[in-house]
XYZ file of C-alpha atoms in Angstrom:
666
model
C 203.196 25.317 185.275
C 202.428 21.651 184.738
C 204.323 19.872 182.014
C 202.818 18.621 178.783
C 201.694 15.020 179.302
C 200.778 14.136 175.742
C 203.314 14.093 172.941
C 204.123 12.159 169.807
C 206.986 9.672 170.172
C 209.562 10.110 167.460
C 210.537 6.443 167.675
C 207.103 5.462 166.387
C 207.365 7.662 163.318
C 209.047 5.024 161.156
C 206.581 2.246 161.849
C 203.553 4.536 161.319
C 201.234 2.242 163.270
C 197.468 2.806 163.589
C 197.953 3.770 167.260
C 200.434 6.438 166.216
C 198.043 7.649 163.498
C 195.180 7.851 166.023
C 197.278 9.951 168.408
C 198.374 12.114 165.466
C 194.740 12.856 164.601
C 194.185 14.182 168.147
C 197.134 16.572 167.766
C 195.861 17.696 164.347
C 192.375 18.379 165.712
C 193.892 20.392 168.555
C 195.979 22.403 166.081
C 192.887 23.168 163.961
C 190.900 24.393 166.973
C 193.890 26.478 168.083
C 194.090 28.123 164.645
C 190.391 29.032 164.705
C 190.589 30.431 168.242
C 193.761 32.406 167.439
C 192.019 34.126 164.509
C 189.087 35.108 166.718
C 191.361 36.373 169.498
C 193.393 38.380 167.004
C 190.219 40.048 165.679
C 189.246 41.120 169.211
C 192.718 42.509 169.903
C 192.762 44.357 166.587
C 189.402 45.852 167.491
C 190.804 47.085 170.821
C 193.816 48.519 169.010
C 191.544 50.186 166.427
C 189.391 51.719 169.145
C 192.466 53.079 170.895
C 193.788 54.515 167.633
C 190.377 56.098 166.971
C 190.468 57.470 170.523
C 193.697 59.250 169.717
C 192.269 60.723 166.524
C 189.034 61.701 168.313
C 190.867 63.497 171.130
C 192.978 65.343 168.578
C 189.835 66.470 166.731
C 188.220 67.451 170.051
C 191.169 69.683 170.860
C 190.815 71.420 167.489
C 187.059 71.935 167.958
C 187.612 73.532 171.371
C 190.006 76.034 169.813
C 187.484 76.843 167.031
C 184.897 78.181 169.505
C 186.675 81.536 169.627
C 186.647 81.816 165.819
C 182.885 81.249 165.429
C 181.980 84.824 166.471
C 178.529 83.947 167.794
C 175.984 86.736 167.437
C 175.028 86.279 171.115
C 178.543 85.477 172.325
C 179.095 88.656 174.316
C 180.426 87.794 177.777
C 181.944 84.461 176.693
C 185.565 85.589 177.220
C 185.936 83.491 180.358
C 184.412 80.484 178.607
C 186.803 80.927 175.673
C 189.885 81.002 177.896
C 188.643 77.955 179.796
C 188.077 76.013 176.582
C 191.577 76.914 175.416
C 193.004 75.423 178.622
C 190.892 72.323 178.092
C 192.162 72.082 174.519
C 195.734 72.120 175.795
C 194.979 69.383 178.343
C 193.149 67.290 175.756
C 196.138 67.652 173.446
C 198.405 66.240 176.175
C 195.952 63.385 176.726
C 196.000 62.780 172.996
C 199.744 62.174 173.134
C 199.169 59.604 175.885
C 196.466 57.862 173.828
C 198.756 57.768 170.801
C 201.572 56.271 172.887
C 199.185 53.676 174.311
C 198.066 52.713 170.801
C 201.674 52.203 169.702
C 202.397 50.038 172.748
C 199.328 47.899 172.023
C 200.457 47.401 168.458
C 203.954 46.292 169.514
C 203.243 44.208 172.605
C 199.731 42.847 172.013
C 198.820 42.586 168.335
C 202.228 41.858 166.811
C 203.137 38.776 168.988
C 199.844 37.090 168.204
C 200.197 37.808 164.493
C 203.707 36.390 164.599
C 202.467 33.220 166.315
C 199.768 32.717 163.698
C 201.982 33.404 160.685
C 205.032 31.454 161.931
C 203.933 28.551 164.095
C 200.427 27.795 162.879
C 201.359 28.279 159.249
C 204.368 25.950 159.744
C 202.078 23.239 161.152
C 199.783 23.552 158.127
C 202.700 23.343 155.687
C 204.301 20.313 157.389
C 200.936 18.543 157.382
C 200.704 18.902 153.615
C 204.296 17.633 153.139
C 203.619 14.662 155.428
C 200.498 13.786 153.472
C 202.330 13.896 150.136
C 205.178 11.735 151.444
C 202.701 9.203 152.809
C 200.906 8.957 149.445
C 204.196 8.443 147.593
C 205.221 5.687 150.018
C 201.907 3.927 149.599
C 202.222 4.047 145.791
C 205.758 2.600 145.928
C 204.579 -0.235 148.186
C 201.785 -1.064 145.753
C 204.280 -1.385 142.908
C 206.633 -3.496 145.022
C 203.794 -5.797 146.049
C 202.979 -6.549 142.414
C 206.395 -8.147 141.624
C 205.796 -11.604 139.988
C 206.719 -14.695 141.939
C 207.810 -17.039 139.103
C 209.584 -14.726 136.738
C 211.682 -12.442 138.845
C 213.331 -9.536 137.097
C 216.344 -8.650 139.135
C 216.726 -5.227 137.614
C 213.046 -4.300 138.113
C 213.147 -5.660 141.637
C 216.232 -3.623 142.470
C 214.603 -0.437 141.135
C 211.448 -0.966 143.138
C 213.429 -1.699 146.281
C 215.316 1.570 145.852
C 212.051 3.473 145.255
C 210.447 1.999 148.394
C 213.501 2.837 150.454
C 213.578 6.398 149.129
C 209.902 7.089 149.781
C 210.047 5.478 153.219
C 213.032 7.668 154.176
C 211.202 10.713 152.852
C 208.093 9.861 154.821
C 210.180 9.252 157.946
C 211.842 12.659 157.645
C 208.513 14.440 157.043
C 206.870 12.675 159.977
C 209.759 13.526 162.313
C 209.535 17.220 161.419
C 205.754 17.144 161.692
C 205.792 15.383 165.078
C 208.397 17.786 166.448
C 206.348 20.824 165.345
C 203.162 19.446 166.902
C 204.954 18.674 170.165
C 206.498 22.155 170.270
C 203.111 23.756 169.523
C 201.826 22.597 172.903
C 204.348 24.910 174.584
C 204.252 27.781 172.079
C 200.481 28.175 172.279
C 200.719 28.900 176.011
C 203.270 31.624 175.443
C 201.251 32.993 172.526
C 198.132 33.320 174.694
C 199.892 35.029 177.625
C 202.343 37.377 175.891
C 199.716 39.694 174.203
C 197.739 40.158 177.418
C 200.901 40.887 179.356
C 201.811 43.608 176.866
C 198.265 45.041 176.916
C 198.184 45.247 180.711
C 201.609 46.850 180.967
C 200.645 49.453 178.345
C 197.455 50.352 180.213
C 199.303 50.662 183.542
C 201.846 52.960 181.933
C 199.040 55.050 180.440
C 197.235 55.386 183.770
C 200.409 56.332 185.624
C 201.244 59.115 183.191
C 197.626 60.292 183.222
C 197.561 60.505 187.013
C 200.785 62.518 186.990
C 199.271 64.880 184.407
C 196.025 65.412 186.323
C 197.492 65.644 189.823
C 200.280 68.056 188.978
C 198.712 70.362 186.392
C 194.905 70.154 186.483
C 193.772 70.078 190.107
C 193.594 73.851 190.481
C 192.200 74.331 186.991
C 189.406 71.793 187.442
C 188.460 73.360 190.759
C 188.049 76.803 189.171
C 185.953 75.347 186.334
C 183.695 73.619 188.857
C 183.116 76.911 190.701
C 182.331 78.655 187.404
C 179.726 76.027 186.505
C 178.078 76.353 189.895
C 177.758 80.124 189.446
C 176.250 79.652 185.964
C 173.789 77.065 187.292
C 172.708 79.481 190.036
C 172.017 82.169 187.452
C 170.127 79.669 185.317
C 167.917 78.599 188.219
C 167.069 82.207 188.988
C 166.260 82.968 185.350
C 164.228 79.759 184.968
C 162.106 80.676 187.993
C 161.464 84.141 186.576
C 160.475 82.658 183.196
C 158.232 80.113 184.899
C 156.363 82.858 186.763
C 156.058 84.909 183.576
C 154.818 81.863 181.655
C 152.227 81.137 184.345
C 150.997 84.722 184.197
C 150.720 84.672 180.399
C 148.900 81.328 180.353
C 146.357 82.586 182.868
C 144.818 84.846 180.198
C 141.359 84.175 178.799
C 140.819 81.834 175.866
C 139.832 84.662 173.537
C 143.523 85.594 173.312
C 144.064 82.522 171.110
C 140.923 82.966 169.015
C 141.658 84.641 165.675
C 138.363 86.496 165.413
C 137.597 87.369 169.055
C 139.375 90.702 169.453
C 138.478 92.318 172.759
C 140.252 95.610 172.068
C 138.517 98.257 169.939
C 139.667 99.014 166.416
C 142.312 101.751 166.206
C 141.583 103.731 163.057
C 144.337 106.325 163.472
C 147.319 104.049 162.855
C 150.063 105.103 160.464
C 152.146 101.954 161.095
C 150.981 98.355 161.071
C 152.614 94.928 161.123
C 151.284 91.369 161.139
C 150.642 88.238 159.116
C 148.397 88.447 156.032
C 147.414 86.024 153.289
C 148.292 87.248 149.805
C 146.693 85.864 146.658
C 149.116 84.835 143.915
C 148.097 83.771 140.442
C 149.575 80.341 139.593
C 147.909 79.727 136.227
C 145.349 81.003 133.812
C 142.473 80.545 136.240
C 144.120 79.135 139.358
C 145.384 81.023 142.391
C 147.247 80.230 145.594
C 147.302 81.968 148.953
C 150.545 82.439 150.893
C 150.776 83.554 154.530
C 153.517 86.178 154.876
C 154.509 88.865 157.377
C 153.699 92.389 156.189
C 154.629 95.708 157.772
C 154.622 99.364 156.789
C 157.741 101.474 156.722
C 157.194 105.121 155.917
C 155.079 105.151 152.778
C 155.958 101.607 151.686
C 154.341 98.232 152.262
C 157.035 95.706 153.123
C 156.952 91.905 153.151
C 159.294 89.572 155.017
C 159.029 85.799 154.449
C 159.789 83.445 157.301
C 163.491 82.889 157.729
C 164.459 86.047 155.819
C 166.831 88.468 157.534
C 165.086 91.585 156.249
C 161.950 92.526 154.355
C 161.539 93.864 150.859
C 159.271 96.537 149.452
C 156.085 95.239 147.893
C 154.157 98.398 147.005
C 154.446 102.168 147.338
C 151.369 103.190 149.320
C 151.512 106.930 148.536
C 148.308 107.946 146.695
C 147.248 104.297 146.478
C 143.677 103.131 146.950
C 142.356 100.456 149.300
C 138.951 98.834 149.400
C 137.307 95.803 150.909
C 136.441 93.090 148.396
C 134.895 89.644 148.328
C 137.283 87.098 146.836
C 136.903 83.321 146.435
C 134.421 83.072 149.297
C 137.043 84.244 151.829
C 136.476 86.613 154.709
C 138.324 89.823 155.550
C 139.755 90.421 152.062
C 140.849 93.845 150.850
C 142.567 95.113 147.732
C 145.363 97.690 147.436
C 145.827 99.343 144.034
C 148.659 101.597 142.905
C 147.836 105.137 141.661
C 148.358 104.083 138.039
C 146.037 101.103 138.459
C 148.576 98.756 136.862
C 149.566 97.078 140.125
C 147.153 95.645 142.652
C 147.135 92.921 145.271
C 144.467 91.173 147.276
C 145.220 90.462 150.935
C 143.310 88.625 153.644
C 143.458 89.539 157.332
C 143.118 87.147 160.238
C 140.259 88.853 162.077
C 137.738 91.632 161.758
C 139.879 93.946 163.910
C 143.019 93.328 161.838
C 140.949 93.667 158.680
C 139.658 97.131 159.552
C 142.947 98.360 161.032
C 144.894 97.376 157.913
C 142.407 99.181 155.678
C 142.510 102.301 157.868
C 146.310 102.206 158.106
C 146.810 101.890 154.357
C 144.212 104.600 153.799
C 146.037 106.913 156.220
C 149.440 106.233 154.646
C 148.102 106.663 151.116
C 147.170 110.241 152.049
C 150.738 110.821 153.276
C 149.585 111.563 156.807
C 152.892 110.252 158.161
C 154.626 113.323 156.673
C 152.538 115.823 158.697
C 153.535 117.263 162.072
C 150.643 115.648 163.949
C 149.721 112.516 161.959
C 147.352 111.119 164.611
C 145.164 114.233 164.590
C 144.942 114.167 160.814
C 144.104 110.463 160.904
C 141.187 111.098 163.259
C 139.685 113.576 160.787
C 139.945 110.991 158.008
C 138.543 108.246 160.192
C 135.107 108.369 158.671
C 136.517 107.936 155.173
C 138.351 104.820 156.285
C 135.195 103.348 157.808
C 133.365 103.643 154.510
C 136.043 101.530 152.826
C 135.308 98.609 155.132
C 131.959 97.758 153.512
C 132.528 94.850 151.084
C 131.885 95.379 147.372
C 130.926 92.402 145.218
C 132.443 91.766 141.830
C 129.173 92.726 140.118
C 128.963 96.052 141.943
C 132.576 96.875 141.013
C 131.939 96.605 137.265
C 132.428 99.972 135.601
C 130.790 101.215 132.463
C 133.862 100.424 130.418
C 133.954 96.773 131.541
C 133.008 94.065 129.064
C 129.254 93.747 128.758
C 127.849 90.412 127.694
C 124.801 92.118 126.198
C 126.618 94.552 123.903
C 125.209 94.913 120.357
C 125.890 92.122 117.890
C 126.780 92.673 114.207
C 123.814 93.924 112.287
C 122.123 95.221 115.410
C 120.717 91.770 116.359
C 120.674 90.786 120.033
C 121.350 87.134 120.959
C 118.325 85.100 121.857
C 117.571 84.645 125.469
C 118.822 88.082 126.508
C 115.391 89.085 127.705
C 115.657 86.490 130.444
C 118.718 88.282 131.883
C 117.239 90.353 134.632
C 118.841 92.996 136.730
C 119.487 92.455 140.384
C 121.694 90.211 142.422
C 123.371 87.420 140.495
C 122.340 83.868 141.406
C 124.630 81.715 143.517
C 126.810 79.138 141.688
C 124.970 76.320 143.493
C 121.703 77.525 141.948
C 123.199 77.298 138.450
C 125.264 74.072 138.635
C 125.009 71.332 141.215
C 128.211 70.926 143.273
C 130.306 67.959 142.178
C 128.830 67.801 138.670
C 131.211 65.782 136.425
C 132.807 67.485 133.425
C 133.366 65.847 130.034
C 136.487 67.160 128.283
C 136.036 65.437 124.916
C 133.266 64.249 122.617
C 133.786 60.612 121.676
C 131.917 59.270 118.649
C 130.489 55.779 119.325
C 131.545 53.088 116.874
C 127.943 52.263 115.976
C 127.200 55.868 115.129
C 130.316 56.105 112.991
C 129.265 53.025 111.014
C 125.726 54.325 110.553
C 126.971 57.615 109.175
C 129.357 55.968 106.709
C 127.186 52.999 105.691
C 125.699 53.101 102.218
C 128.039 55.065 100.024
C 130.063 56.704 102.727
C 128.504 60.153 102.365
C 130.173 62.818 104.494
C 129.129 66.277 105.476
C 130.870 69.044 103.552
C 131.463 72.074 105.804
C 131.395 74.505 102.859
C 127.835 73.690 101.832
C 128.807 71.684 98.734
C 126.925 68.377 98.591
C 127.053 65.270 96.449
C 124.488 64.525 93.794
C 122.528 62.289 96.172
C 122.187 64.975 98.818
C 118.878 65.221 100.574
C 116.439 67.978 99.988
C 116.785 69.117 103.536
C 120.424 70.094 102.967
C 119.583 71.958 99.759
C 116.746 73.868 101.369
C 118.931 75.200 104.220
C 119.056 78.990 103.961
C 122.066 79.310 106.254
C 125.309 77.329 106.442
C 128.240 78.833 108.303
C 131.298 76.975 109.605
C 133.614 78.044 112.424
C 136.859 76.438 113.572
C 136.438 75.700 117.278
C 138.026 73.624 120.010
C 135.781 71.805 122.429
C 136.767 72.571 126.050
C 134.117 70.710 128.026
C 130.479 70.112 128.825
C 128.496 69.546 131.998
C 124.941 69.305 133.260
C 123.382 72.539 134.551
C 120.231 73.317 136.469
C 118.635 75.947 134.230
C 118.709 77.216 130.674
C 117.169 80.650 130.921
C 120.056 82.522 132.511
C 123.261 83.599 130.866
C 125.114 83.354 134.156
C 124.899 79.565 133.909
C 127.131 79.705 130.798
C 129.668 81.964 132.547
C 129.745 79.641 135.563
C 130.187 76.600 133.313
C 133.094 78.342 131.558
C 134.702 79.094 134.910
C 134.359 75.542 136.193
C 135.566 73.930 132.942
C 138.649 76.153 132.719
C 139.399 75.655 136.406
C 139.093 71.874 136.088
C 141.408 71.851 133.056
C 144.003 73.864 134.963
C 143.769 71.712 138.089
C 144.119 68.443 136.144
C 146.717 69.844 133.674
C 144.462 69.254 130.647
C 145.617 71.820 128.066
C 145.411 69.877 124.781
C 142.276 70.172 122.671
C 141.146 68.854 119.299
C 140.042 71.236 116.566
C 136.595 70.688 115.075
C 134.243 72.490 112.704
C 131.067 73.954 114.160
C 128.482 74.133 111.348
C 125.474 76.367 111.992
C 122.492 75.933 109.693
C 118.952 77.211 109.818
C 117.876 73.903 111.355
C 120.672 72.557 113.557
C 124.203 72.860 114.971
C 126.778 70.206 114.072
C 130.271 69.493 115.367
C 132.230 67.921 112.474
C 135.577 66.131 112.444
C 137.757 68.114 109.965
C 139.625 64.993 108.796
C 136.846 62.476 108.317
C 133.974 64.984 107.857
C 131.963 62.809 110.232
C 129.475 64.586 112.446
C 130.541 64.020 116.027
C 127.400 65.471 117.585
C 124.485 67.592 116.423
C 121.726 69.623 118.087
C 118.438 70.824 116.711
C 118.267 74.589 116.719
C 115.151 74.611 118.883
C 117.074 72.641 121.540
C 119.593 75.500 121.981
C 117.920 77.643 124.623
C 120.793 79.953 125.643
C 124.133 81.053 124.173
C 126.719 83.710 125.027
C 130.343 84.742 124.588
C 132.724 85.252 127.503
C 132.644 88.688 129.087
C 136.410 89.281 128.894
C 137.921 86.543 126.693
C 136.102 87.056 123.409
C 137.301 83.750 121.947
C 135.289 81.729 124.463
C 131.623 80.980 123.828
C 129.104 78.451 125.004
C 125.488 77.407 124.690
C 122.928 75.479 126.697
C 120.978 72.586 125.165
C 117.650 71.478 126.568
C 116.759 67.799 126.653
C 114.485 65.393 128.525
C 115.397 63.249 131.517
C 113.444 59.926 131.577
C 115.236 58.502 134.595
C 112.224 58.935 136.913
C 110.313 56.216 135.050
C 106.946 57.905 135.530
C 106.297 58.252 131.801
C 106.710 62.027 131.880
C 110.288 63.166 131.328
C 111.722 66.122 133.213
C 113.572 68.860 131.299
C 117.357 68.663 131.569
C 120.010 71.161 130.505
C 123.623 70.754 129.402
C 126.195 73.507 128.832
C 128.862 73.194 126.109
C 131.981 75.416 126.162
C 134.149 76.123 123.086
C 137.175 78.182 122.137
C 137.102 79.625 118.621
C 139.660 81.125 116.274
C 137.459 84.182 115.923
C 135.333 86.178 118.320
C 132.687 84.173 120.097
C 130.176 86.938 119.453
C 130.241 86.114 115.736
C 129.173 82.570 116.522
C 126.445 83.867 118.828
C 125.323 86.268 116.126
C 125.102 83.407 113.624
C 123.071 81.242 116.029
C 120.765 84.180 116.667
C 120.307 84.715 112.908
C 119.563 81.002 112.451
C 116.823 81.271 115.051
C 115.437 84.366 113.304
C 115.355 82.441 110.001
C 113.570 79.541 111.689
C 110.907 81.907 113.015
C 110.688 83.735 109.691
C 110.025 80.457 107.831
C 106.633 80.335 109.527
C 105.690 83.637 107.856
C 106.661 83.925 104.146
C 106.415 87.724 104.240
C 108.734 87.977 107.198
C 111.195 85.620 105.476
C 111.170 87.724 102.331
C 111.763 90.889 104.341
C 114.658 89.224 106.143
C 116.249 88.100 102.862
C 116.035 91.637 101.490
C 118.043 93.001 104.404
C 120.823 90.383 104.256
C 123.299 89.745 101.374
C 122.967 86.338 99.708
C 125.355 84.002 97.901
C 124.862 82.888 94.306
C 122.889 79.828 95.432
C 120.481 81.920 97.500
C 121.965 81.374 100.933
C 122.740 84.039 103.495
C 126.246 85.480 103.143
C 127.613 86.107 106.613
C 131.315 85.699 107.236
C 134.351 84.163 105.593
C 134.860 80.481 106.337
C 136.827 79.862 109.484
C 137.992 76.363 108.577
C 141.066 77.272 106.579
C 144.600 77.263 107.862
C 145.005 79.306 110.992
C 147.496 82.095 111.357
C 149.892 79.954 113.311
C 149.746 77.092 110.858
C 147.983 74.722 113.196
C 146.116 71.932 111.436
C 143.356 69.678 112.655
C 145.748 67.912 115.014
C 145.656 68.529 118.745
C 146.190 72.145 119.720
C 146.857 73.774 123.050
C 144.042 75.922 124.311
C 144.713 79.605 124.991
C 141.642 79.916 127.198
């Protein structure tokens, strides 16, 4: 190896000339670059050592995982005994390799990483420390020389001069000693850095050679025969796989050659089998998720004996849904879906609506449930009995609409009102098929869920004395004659649910459809809070009054109310249709328009309908004094001559709810 050509001369340390300082700066720059490179090289070597250590840990974990295969007890692991024994042999070999990897990691730590760390911590750190000491000594010498240079020329102080001479000599000696040590360390660093660069790589290479030698001995002596047997085993397995793959490919080609109708849900080529006593397949089941909302879930259903079972996807086994013995099944129309049928328990308390995928599945499920419900599966020859009942099953396939299913005991919207009076507009309800929802309400019609009083209207009603409407019929002294002359004033506590434009006002079905759409919209949009108001019915108009401010939110003339009805099943729901005029065409002749308003009351909606009907009767009777007198004879009156109908509904409710926001029970 060539010798070091550049070095700092120790003889020049005392004089500290600029040439010596210039050469010193070159050595210092070299030492700084060496320190930076050493840190980078050490990081790379530590990364190699870390990877080798991780290799040892990984091989140890691999050996453990190979041994765990036997403990997994795979459900389809029959015939894996040979694989298990082979993996155990591999685990043993991997364990031996793990010991070699661990030994290699230890050798790397001792012969590669440690020497470089020692060089950085000992030699490079020593250079840095000596540089700081040399700098301090140089600064002290310069300060002493400054003091010595300031001695006065005329008035010499021998004592001061002697002290400064001693201080200069001391600092110069100190600087000389520091520079000698610093120069020696920098000169020696030129040799030590070469050893420091070569020693780690020598240790790394020797460790790898030792590892490879021991690995070759392990493989050549112990694993040649074993690896040969494993290779033969894999070839046999691959041959079996190729044979099986070819068979599956041919089977797949044959199955894919079928006609397209196989994939069509409603193109069944096979005839319907009406003698089944067992059936399995996917059906959609309707689940109720709210007051008026439903959801459909696709689940796998099958029959087992006399039970209908259901098995969700991913479940190990199915569970019983319904006992089909003596149950009833019929086809129904539900939510504009096809192939729907309903199964009802014998007691009638439990029922479910299911939807089949196709017409064939639809009819076969109905026939199967019908056969099982008659306990045909318990007979000696169930198929023969099923054939005899085939005709009965066919009759159940004909769909039945919701209007045709209504029994005599079902709620009737036209039942008699109190006092034997029938609500107005009932004559327009004609028998026959019910109109379609699109004929009653235009699709996409917006719904208003609250009645907001405009600010201008509020000011007009409270301007000039601030008179407010009293819901109990008591008026101030300046009340108008119109209020005093009213023969009927009845107040009901109601909650406004919504209003929307409708297409007609002569059919009660339009009110039922509006109720359905309003309740459905509230459920979909999670709107359950309502505000309580007072509905005042007089012989001339209908008013919706704020219970706190007594301000009329909205009012309708009685002749504008063309239809009203209570809900068929929920008696607390009622609604009415108001007729107006649409001037949007701009032709000078307005078209009639209709709006439906839906309310929930604290009492039965039929009482409100009865009161509206009576108000209309009073309005008609006013035209004929004799008829009005006859009507007043038949109805009880209050002390002030007004009709006495019902107790006021505006007091505190049973649950203590005030005029604040309430949650609708609709």
